[in-house]
Amino acid sequence: GVTINGSPLTLAQYKEGTLTKTGTNTWVFVATTGLPSSATATVATSQTTTSTSFTDLATAGPAVTLTTGTKALVLCYCEQSNSSTAINVSSFAVSGATTIAASDTFGLQINQSVAGYVYSASIGKIVTGLTAGSNTFTAKYRVSGATGTFLNRVISVIDLGS
């Protein structure tokens, strides 16, 4: 029999999909029928950072691992504040089959106009150019100055196939 993604493959199991070679004798099958696969994770804990580079908070993430094709929709939500009038940024990094560093380009940026005020916001980003396979999406955080507080952090990822 044929084994793909660690599971036996049967014709009754998948009628449509994409088989992608990821290495010597290594293949990933992404089904294209039915509902897209998705995952969501939440960290409710309020935590802070003074880092001006993307970093993990004391409780890293949230993070989700999902078998994706070459495209995925990433949705991030966060409540955040800053002790000064600085900028807070929450973004995400991708690891596993694909490596993408967290970036301001697809981050959720809050320009704190009133020190200490808590802002709630979300952002969605279609990520293309993924390597099909098991990808981990992890939220990361930074500030432009002072102390940023982040809470009720959520990341959701929906596989969009290839």
PDB file of C-alpha atoms in Angstrom:
ATOM      1  CA  GLY A   1       0.000   0.000   0.000  1.00  0.00           C
ATOM      2  CA  VAL A   2       0.880   3.665  -0.271  1.00  0.00           C
ATOM      3  CA  THR A   3       1.467   5.789   2.835  1.00  0.00           C
ATOM      4  CA  ILE A   4       1.234   9.594   2.663  1.00  0.00           C
ATOM      5  CA  ASN A   5       1.486  12.003   5.601  1.00  0.00           C
ATOM      6  CA  GLY A   6       2.055   8.943   7.817  1.00  0.00           C
ATOM      7  CA  SER A   7      -1.332   7.381   6.936  1.00  0.00           C
ATOM      8  CA  PRO A   8      -2.319   4.707   4.427  1.00  0.00           C
ATOM      9  CA  LEU A   9      -3.912   6.229   1.313  1.00  0.00           C
ATOM     10  CA  THR A  10      -7.042   4.645  -0.121  1.00  0.00           C
ATOM     11  CA  LEU A  11      -8.945   5.785  -3.205  1.00  0.00           C
ATOM     12  CA  ALA A  12     -12.176   5.917  -1.200  1.00  0.00           C
ATOM     13  CA  GLN A  13     -10.518   8.319   1.242  1.00  0.00           C
ATOM     14  CA  TYR A  14      -9.517  11.039  -1.232  1.00  0.00           C
ATOM     15  CA  LYS A  15     -11.000  11.666  -4.632  1.00  0.00           C
ATOM     16  CA  GLU A  16      -9.202  14.949  -5.384  1.00  0.00           C
ATOM     17  CA  GLY A  17      -6.012  16.551  -4.201  1.00  0.00           C
ATOM     18  CA  THR A  18      -2.475  17.562  -4.952  1.00  0.00           C
ATOM     19  CA  LEU A  19       0.534  15.331  -4.458  1.00  0.00           C
ATOM     20  CA  THR A  20       3.692  17.412  -4.006  1.00  0.00           C
ATOM     21  CA  LYS A  21       7.236  16.043  -3.869  1.00  0.00           C
ATOM     22  CA  THR A  22       9.009  17.625  -0.887  1.00  0.00           C
ATOM     23  CA  GLY A  23      12.239  15.643  -0.996  1.00  0.00           C
ATOM     24  CA  THR A  24      13.797  12.363  -2.077  1.00  0.00           C
ATOM     25  CA  ASN A  25      11.072   9.749  -1.586  1.00  0.00           C
ATOM     26  CA  THR A  26       9.010  12.292   0.400  1.00  0.00           C
ATOM     27  CA  TRP A  27       5.578  13.441  -0.726  1.00  0.00           C
ATOM     28  CA  VAL A  28       2.765  15.477   0.829  1.00  0.00           C
ATOM     29  CA  PHE A  29      -0.848  15.006  -0.225  1.00  0.00           C
ATOM     30  CA  VAL A  30      -3.261  17.926   0.295  1.00  0.00           C
ATOM     31  CA  ALA A  31      -6.903  16.982  -0.259  1.00  0.00           C
ATOM     32  CA  THR A  32      -8.965  19.515  -2.205  1.00  0.00           C
ATOM     33  CA  THR A  33     -12.434  18.134  -1.477  1.00  0.00           C
ATOM     34  CA  GLY A  34     -14.601  18.940   1.503  1.00  0.00           C
ATOM     35  CA  LEU A  35     -14.117  21.779   3.928  1.00  0.00           C
ATOM     36  CA  PRO A  36     -10.660  23.302   4.295  1.00  0.00           C
ATOM     37  CA  SER A  37      -8.691  22.256   7.344  1.00  0.00           C
ATOM     38  CA  SER A  38      -8.222  24.895  10.026  1.00  0.00           C
ATOM     39  CA  ALA A  39      -6.912  25.380  13.558  1.00  0.00           C
ATOM     40  CA  THR A  40      -7.247  28.045  16.257  1.00  0.00           C
ATOM     41  CA  ALA A  41      -5.339  28.713  19.475  1.00  0.00           C
ATOM     42  CA  THR A  42      -5.787  31.293  22.238  1.00  0.00           C
ATOM     43  CA  VAL A  43      -3.644  32.678  25.060  1.00  0.00           C
ATOM     44  CA  ALA A  44      -5.767  34.854  27.357  1.00  0.00           C
ATOM     45  CA  THR A  45      -2.972  35.780  29.794  1.00  0.00           C
ATOM     46  CA  SER A  46      -1.973  39.464  29.933  1.00  0.00           C
ATOM     47  CA  GLN A  47       1.793  39.743  29.392  1.00  0.00           C
ATOM     48  CA  THR A  48       4.302  42.467  28.563  1.00  0.00           C
ATOM     49  CA  THR A  49       7.421  43.131  26.515  1.00  0.00           C
ATOM     50  CA  THR A  50       9.884  45.979  26.019  1.00  0.00           C
ATOM     51  CA  SER A  51      11.533  44.269  23.037  1.00  0.00           C
ATOM     52  CA  THR A  52      11.832  46.315  19.843  1.00  0.00           C
ATOM     53  CA  SER A  53      12.430  43.087  17.877  1.00  0.00           C
ATOM     54  CA  PHE A  54       9.794  40.391  17.454  1.00  0.00           C
ATOM     55  CA  THR A  55       9.827  38.034  20.418  1.00  0.00           C
ATOM     56  CA  ASP A  56       7.780  35.527  22.396  1.00  0.00           C
ATOM     57  CA  LEU A  57       6.040  36.713  25.546  1.00  0.00           C
ATOM     58  CA  ALA A  58       6.412  34.772  28.820  1.00  0.00           C
ATOM     59  CA  THR A  59       3.708  32.429  27.489  1.00  0.00           C
ATOM     60  CA  ALA A  60       4.706  31.938  23.863  1.00  0.00           C
ATOM     61  CA  GLY A  61       2.180  32.076  21.075  1.00  0.00           C
ATOM     62  CA  PRO A  62      -0.537  31.252  20.584  1.00  0.00           C
ATOM     63  CA  ALA A  63       0.562  28.789  17.908  1.00  0.00           C
ATOM     64  CA  VAL A  64      -1.146  26.296  15.624  1.00  0.00           C
ATOM     65  CA  THR A  65       0.291  23.507  13.500  1.00  0.00           C
ATOM     66  CA  LEU A  66      -1.590  22.626  10.345  1.00  0.00           C
ATOM     67  CA  THR A  67      -0.902  20.648   7.201  1.00  0.00           C
ATOM     68  CA  THR A  68      -1.259  23.219   4.444  1.00  0.00           C
ATOM     69  CA  GLY A  69      -0.910  23.533   0.731  1.00  0.00           C
ATOM     70  CA  THR A  70       0.987  26.510  -0.667  1.00  0.00           C
ATOM     71  CA  LYS A  71      -1.559  29.089   0.589  1.00  0.00           C
ATOM     72  CA  ALA A  72      -3.233  29.777   3.940  1.00  0.00           C
ATOM     73  CA  LEU A  73      -5.384  32.478   5.506  1.00  0.00           C
ATOM     74  CA  VAL A  74      -3.977  33.638   8.853  1.00  0.00           C
ATOM     75  CA  LEU A  75      -6.264  35.589  11.197  1.00  0.00           C
ATOM     76  CA  CYS A  76      -4.861  37.284  14.312  1.00  0.00           C
ATOM     77  CA  TYR A  77      -6.712  39.057  17.134  1.00  0.00           C
ATOM     78  CA  CYS A  78      -5.175  40.794  20.119  1.00  0.00           C
ATOM     79  CA  GLU A  79      -5.990  43.328  22.802  1.00  0.00           C
ATOM     80  CA  GLN A  80      -2.997  45.569  23.451  1.00  0.00           C
ATOM     81  CA  SER A  81      -1.850  48.706  25.203  1.00  0.00           C
ATOM     82  CA  ASN A  82       1.374  50.597  25.819  1.00  0.00           C
ATOM     83  CA  SER A  83       2.599  52.484  28.886  1.00  0.00           C
ATOM     84  CA  SER A  84       3.536  55.431  26.623  1.00  0.00           C
ATOM     85  CA  THR A  85       2.525  56.774  23.215  1.00  0.00           C
ATOM     86  CA  ALA A  86       4.451  54.116  21.293  1.00  0.00           C
ATOM     87  CA  ILE A  87       3.607  51.482  18.698  1.00  0.00           C
ATOM     88  CA  ASN A  88       2.695  47.879  19.556  1.00  0.00           C
ATOM     89  CA  VAL A  89       2.951  45.242  16.824  1.00  0.00           C
ATOM     90  CA  SER A  90       1.648  41.680  16.915  1.00  0.00           C
ATOM     91  CA  SER A  91       2.606  39.506  13.956  1.00  0.00           C
ATOM     92  CA  PHE A  92       3.298  35.825  13.272  1.00  0.00           C
ATOM     93  CA  ALA A  93       6.145  33.597  12.155  1.00  0.00           C
ATOM     94  CA  VAL A  94       5.943  30.331  10.209  1.00  0.00           C
ATOM     95  CA  SER A  95       8.152  27.322  10.903  1.00  0.00           C
ATOM     96  CA  GLY A  96       8.189  23.674   9.889  1.00  0.00           C
ATOM     97  CA  ALA A  97       7.963  22.981   6.156  1.00  0.00           C
ATOM     98  CA  THR A  98       8.226  26.762   5.598  1.00  0.00           C
ATOM     99  CA  THR A  99      10.280  29.435   7.342  1.00  0.00           C
ATOM    100  CA  ILE A 100       8.911  32.999   7.432  1.00  0.00           C
ATOM    101  CA  ALA A 101      10.000  35.530  10.064  1.00  0.00           C
ATOM    102  CA  ALA A 102       7.490  37.781  11.824  1.00  0.00           C
ATOM    103  CA  SER A 103       7.231  41.146  10.074  1.00  0.00           C
ATOM    104  CA  ASP A 104       5.635  44.570  10.374  1.00  0.00           C
ATOM    105  CA  THR A 105       4.476  44.058   6.771  1.00  0.00           C
ATOM    106  CA  PHE A 106       1.747  41.635   7.853  1.00  0.00           C
ATOM    107  CA  GLY A 107       1.561  42.604  11.518  1.00  0.00           C
ATOM    108  CA  LEU A 108      -1.223  44.230  13.476  1.00  0.00           C
ATOM    109  CA  GLN A 109       0.122  47.676  14.406  1.00  0.00           C
ATOM    110  CA  ILE A 110      -1.459  49.896  17.048  1.00  0.00           C
ATOM    111  CA  ASN A 111      -0.137  53.448  17.342  1.00  0.00           C
ATOM    112  CA  GLN A 112      -0.868  54.178  20.993  1.00  0.00           C
ATOM    113  CA  SER A 113      -2.242  57.751  21.007  1.00  0.00           C
ATOM    114  CA  VAL A 114      -3.307  57.567  24.675  1.00  0.00           C
ATOM    115  CA  ALA A 115      -0.907  55.858  27.112  1.00  0.00           C
ATOM    116  CA  GLY A 116      -2.486  52.845  28.802  1.00  0.00           C
ATOM    117  CA  TYR A 117      -5.609  52.711  26.614  1.00  0.00           C
ATOM    118  CA  VAL A 118      -6.470  49.119  25.585  1.00  0.00           C
ATOM    119  CA  TYR A 119      -7.107  48.635  21.870  1.00  0.00           C
ATOM    120  CA  SER A 120      -8.797  45.552  20.378  1.00  0.00           C
ATOM    121  CA  ALA A 121      -8.083  44.709  16.754  1.00  0.00           C
ATOM    122  CA  SER A 122      -7.719  41.887  14.264  1.00  0.00           C
ATOM    123  CA  ILE A 123      -6.023  41.368  10.913  1.00  0.00           C
ATOM    124  CA  GLY A 124      -6.176  38.759   8.163  1.00  0.00           C
ATOM    125  CA  LYS A 125      -3.378  37.853   5.759  1.00  0.00           C
ATOM    126  CA  ILE A 126      -3.370  35.396   2.861  1.00  0.00           C
ATOM    127  CA  VAL A 127       0.079  33.824   2.940  1.00  0.00           C
ATOM    128  CA  THR A 128       1.325  32.442  -0.377  1.00  0.00           C
ATOM    129  CA  GLY A 129       4.547  30.638  -1.217  1.00  0.00           C
ATOM    130  CA  LEU A 130       4.249  28.140   1.620  1.00  0.00           C
ATOM    131  CA  THR A 131       5.928  24.781   1.238  1.00  0.00           C
ATOM    132  CA  ALA A 132       3.153  22.194   1.340  1.00  0.00           C
ATOM    133  CA  GLY A 133       3.332  20.144   4.527  1.00  0.00           C
ATOM    134  CA  SER A 134       3.209  20.651   8.272  1.00  0.00           C
ATOM    135  CA  ASN A 135       3.529  24.366   9.075  1.00  0.00           C
ATOM    136  CA  THR A 136       3.448  26.015  12.513  1.00  0.00           C
ATOM    137  CA  PHE A 137       2.126  29.575  12.759  1.00  0.00           C
ATOM    138  CA  THR A 138       3.235  31.357  15.970  1.00  0.00           C
ATOM    139  CA  ALA A 139       2.247  34.842  17.144  1.00  0.00           C
ATOM    140  CA  LYS A 140       5.157  37.206  17.934  1.00  0.00           C
ATOM    141  CA  TYR A 141       5.247  40.676  19.536  1.00  0.00           C
ATOM    142  CA  ARG A 142       7.286  43.881  19.628  1.00  0.00           C
ATOM    143  CA  VAL A 143       7.042  47.566  20.572  1.00  0.00           C
ATOM    144  CA  SER A 144       8.668  50.751  19.281  1.00  0.00           C
ATOM    145  CA  GLY A 145       9.314  51.840  22.881  1.00  0.00           C
ATOM    146  CA  ALA A 146       8.167  51.696  26.513  1.00  0.00           C
ATOM    147  CA  THR A 147       6.220  48.615  27.717  1.00  0.00           C
ATOM    148  CA  GLY A 148       3.623  46.874  25.583  1.00  0.00           C
ATOM    149  CA  THR A 149       0.884  44.738  27.123  1.00  0.00           C
ATOM    150  CA  PHE A 150      -0.808  42.007  25.062  1.00  0.00           C
ATOM    151  CA  LEU A 151      -3.796  39.885  26.122  1.00  0.00           C
ATOM    152  CA  ASN A 152      -6.575  37.693  24.744  1.00  0.00           C
ATOM    153  CA  ARG A 153      -4.326  36.678  21.858  1.00  0.00           C
ATOM    154  CA  VAL A 154      -5.836  34.481  19.135  1.00  0.00           C
ATOM    155  CA  ILE A 155      -4.435  32.968  15.936  1.00  0.00           C
ATOM    156  CA  SER A 156      -6.502  31.024  13.398  1.00  0.00           C
ATOM    157  CA  VAL A 157      -5.190  29.430  10.221  1.00  0.00           C
ATOM    158  CA  ILE A 158      -7.279  28.115   7.317  1.00  0.00           C
ATOM    159  CA  ASP A 159      -5.614  26.032   4.618  1.00  0.00           C
ATOM    160  CA  LEU A 160      -6.381  27.401   1.142  1.00  0.00           C
ATOM    161  CA  GLY A 161      -4.794  24.515  -0.776  1.00  0.00           C
ATOM    162  CA  SER A 162      -2.309  25.023  -3.593  1.00  0.00           C
TER     163      SER A 162
END
